[in-house]
Amino acid sequence: MSVTVSVTGLREIEAQLANLSRAAGKGALRRALHRAAKPLAELAASKAPERSGALKGSVIVGAKLNGRQTRLHRRLFRDERAAVELFVGPSYLRGDGGRHGHLVEFGTLHMAAQPFLRPAWDQDREALLERLRADLAEQVSKAVARAEKRAARAAAKAAGG
């Protein structure tokens, strides 16, 4: 299965990112991605089956993976160290609910699948990309303004003494 996504209007944002330090650019990207993904996480949590409520409470937007996931991820993306990534889904950090999310999503030999993440993605994908585009432009503009203000202060300090 493949997913095709088309995003337009990023050339201007990319040009602004070129004027920022790597850390400032990554920070702006991370903030925009987190804000854009939050509604997806809330939608996925609302679609999660509710037996104990632990699974619903474990769905987050985060940057951490468990040890096994980290090793697999490093193998897949070893050349992309500069990338900014966040993940949406059940997390081990929120208790036992995150430990069985994949079993609920895909099912097992003894239990039928009860997908909640994929339907949330399918429902929210276009809106998420629009939120990301809009918020990314805002976050990058703010980061550029902060960098310009910082540069002006440094220039004034250097000129003044």
PDB file of N, CA, C and O in Angstrom, residues 63-77 81 87:
ATOM      1  N   ALA A  63       8.426  12.459  20.037  1.00  0.00           N
ATOM      2  CA  ALA A  63       9.635  12.190  19.260  1.00  0.00           C
ATOM      3  C   ALA A  63      10.319  10.905  19.695  1.00  0.00           C
ATOM      4  O   ALA A  63      11.240  10.447  19.029  1.00  0.00           O
ATOM      5  N   LYS A  64       9.877  10.307  20.788  1.00  0.00           N
ATOM      6  CA  LYS A  64      10.553   9.131  21.319  1.00  0.00           C
ATOM      7  C   LYS A  64       9.913   7.852  20.809  1.00  0.00           C
ATOM      8  O   LYS A  64       8.698   7.749  20.676  1.00  0.00           O
ATOM      9  N   LEU A  65      10.766   6.867  20.561  1.00  0.00           N
ATOM     10  CA  LEU A  65      10.343   5.525  20.208  1.00  0.00           C
ATOM     11  C   LEU A  65      10.901   4.584  21.256  1.00  0.00           C
ATOM     12  O   LEU A  65      11.845   4.925  21.963  1.00  0.00           O
ATOM     13  N   ASN A  66      10.338   3.378  21.344  1.00  0.00           N
ATOM     14  CA  ASN A  66      10.938   2.416  22.265  1.00  0.00           C
ATOM     15  C   ASN A  66      12.223   1.874  21.643  1.00  0.00           C
ATOM     16  O   ASN A  66      12.552   2.184  20.497  1.00  0.00           O
ATOM     17  N   GLY A  67      12.968   1.070  22.354  1.00  0.00           N
ATOM     18  CA  GLY A  67      14.287   0.613  21.901  1.00  0.00           C
ATOM     19  C   GLY A  67      14.253  -0.117  20.577  1.00  0.00           C
ATOM     20  O   GLY A  67      15.058   0.154  19.672  1.00  0.00           O
ATOM     21  N   ARG A  68      13.328  -1.053  20.409  1.00  0.00           N
ATOM     22  CA  ARG A  68      13.228  -1.814  19.178  1.00  0.00           C
ATOM     23  C   ARG A  68      12.872  -0.901  18.001  1.00  0.00           C
ATOM     24  O   ARG A  68      13.458  -0.990  16.927  1.00  0.00           O
ATOM     25  N   GLN A  69      11.914  -0.025  18.212  1.00  0.00           N
ATOM     26  CA  GLN A  69      11.505   0.898  17.158  1.00  0.00           C
ATOM     27  C   GLN A  69      12.666   1.822  16.765  1.00  0.00           C
ATOM     28  O   GLN A  69      12.857   2.112  15.587  1.00  0.00           O
ATOM     29  N   THR A  70      13.430   2.264  17.743  1.00  0.00           N
ATOM     30  CA  THR A  70      14.568   3.146  17.481  1.00  0.00           C
ATOM     31  C   THR A  70      15.599   2.446  16.605  1.00  0.00           C
ATOM     32  O   THR A  70      16.113   3.031  15.647  1.00  0.00           O
ATOM     33  N   ARG A  71      15.922   1.201  16.927  1.00  0.00           N
ATOM     34  CA  ARG A  71      16.902   0.453  16.124  1.00  0.00           C
ATOM     35  C   ARG A  71      16.409   0.279  14.686  1.00  0.00           C
ATOM     36  O   ARG A  71      17.159   0.485  13.739  1.00  0.00           O
ATOM     37  N   LEU A  72      15.153  -0.096  14.517  1.00  0.00           N
ATOM     38  CA  LEU A  72      14.601  -0.262  13.167  1.00  0.00           C
ATOM     39  C   LEU A  72      14.593   1.064  12.412  1.00  0.00           C
ATOM     40  O   LEU A  72      14.919   1.123  11.230  1.00  0.00           O
ATOM     41  N   HIS A  73      14.221   2.112  13.096  1.00  0.00           N
ATOM     42  CA  HIS A  73      14.139   3.426  12.474  1.00  0.00           C
ATOM     43  C   HIS A  73      15.515   3.907  12.031  1.00  0.00           C
ATOM     44  O   HIS A  73      15.673   4.469  10.955  1.00  0.00           O
ATOM     45  N   ARG A  74      16.522   3.691  12.852  1.00  0.00           N
ATOM     46  CA  ARG A  74      17.885   4.100  12.492  1.00  0.00           C
ATOM     47  C   ARG A  74      18.358   3.394  11.238  1.00  0.00           C
ATOM     48  O   ARG A  74      19.039   3.971  10.406  1.00  0.00           O
ATOM     49  N   ARG A  75      18.008   2.104  11.121  1.00  0.00           N
ATOM     50  CA  ARG A  75      18.403   1.358   9.932  1.00  0.00           C
ATOM     51  C   ARG A  75      17.746   1.927   8.681  1.00  0.00           C
ATOM     52  O   ARG A  75      18.357   2.010   7.634  1.00  0.00           O
ATOM     53  N   LEU A  76      16.496   2.306   8.796  1.00  0.00           N
ATOM     54  CA  LEU A  76      15.765   2.812   7.636  1.00  0.00           C
ATOM     55  C   LEU A  76      16.199   4.211   7.230  1.00  0.00           C
ATOM     56  O   LEU A  76      16.218   4.542   6.053  1.00  0.00           O
ATOM     57  N   PHE A  77      16.516   5.047   8.212  1.00  0.00           N
ATOM     58  CA  PHE A  77      16.777   6.459   7.935  1.00  0.00           C
ATOM     59  C   PHE A  77      18.154   6.895   8.413  1.00  0.00           C
ATOM     60  O   PHE A  77      18.321   8.015   8.878  1.00  0.00           O
ATOM     61  N   ARG A  81      20.003  12.478   9.199  1.00  0.00           N
ATOM     62  CA  ARG A  81      20.206  12.989  10.558  1.00  0.00           C
ATOM     63  C   ARG A  81      19.614  14.384  10.753  1.00  0.00           C
ATOM     64  O   ARG A  81      19.325  14.784  11.856  1.00  0.00           O
ATOM     65  N   PHE A  87       6.110  11.435  15.922  1.00  0.00           N
ATOM     66  CA  PHE A  87       5.292  10.254  15.712  1.00  0.00           C
ATOM     67  C   PHE A  87       3.964  10.426  16.433  1.00  0.00           C
ATOM     68  O   PHE A  87       3.917  11.002  17.518  1.00  0.00           O
TER      69      PHE A  87
END
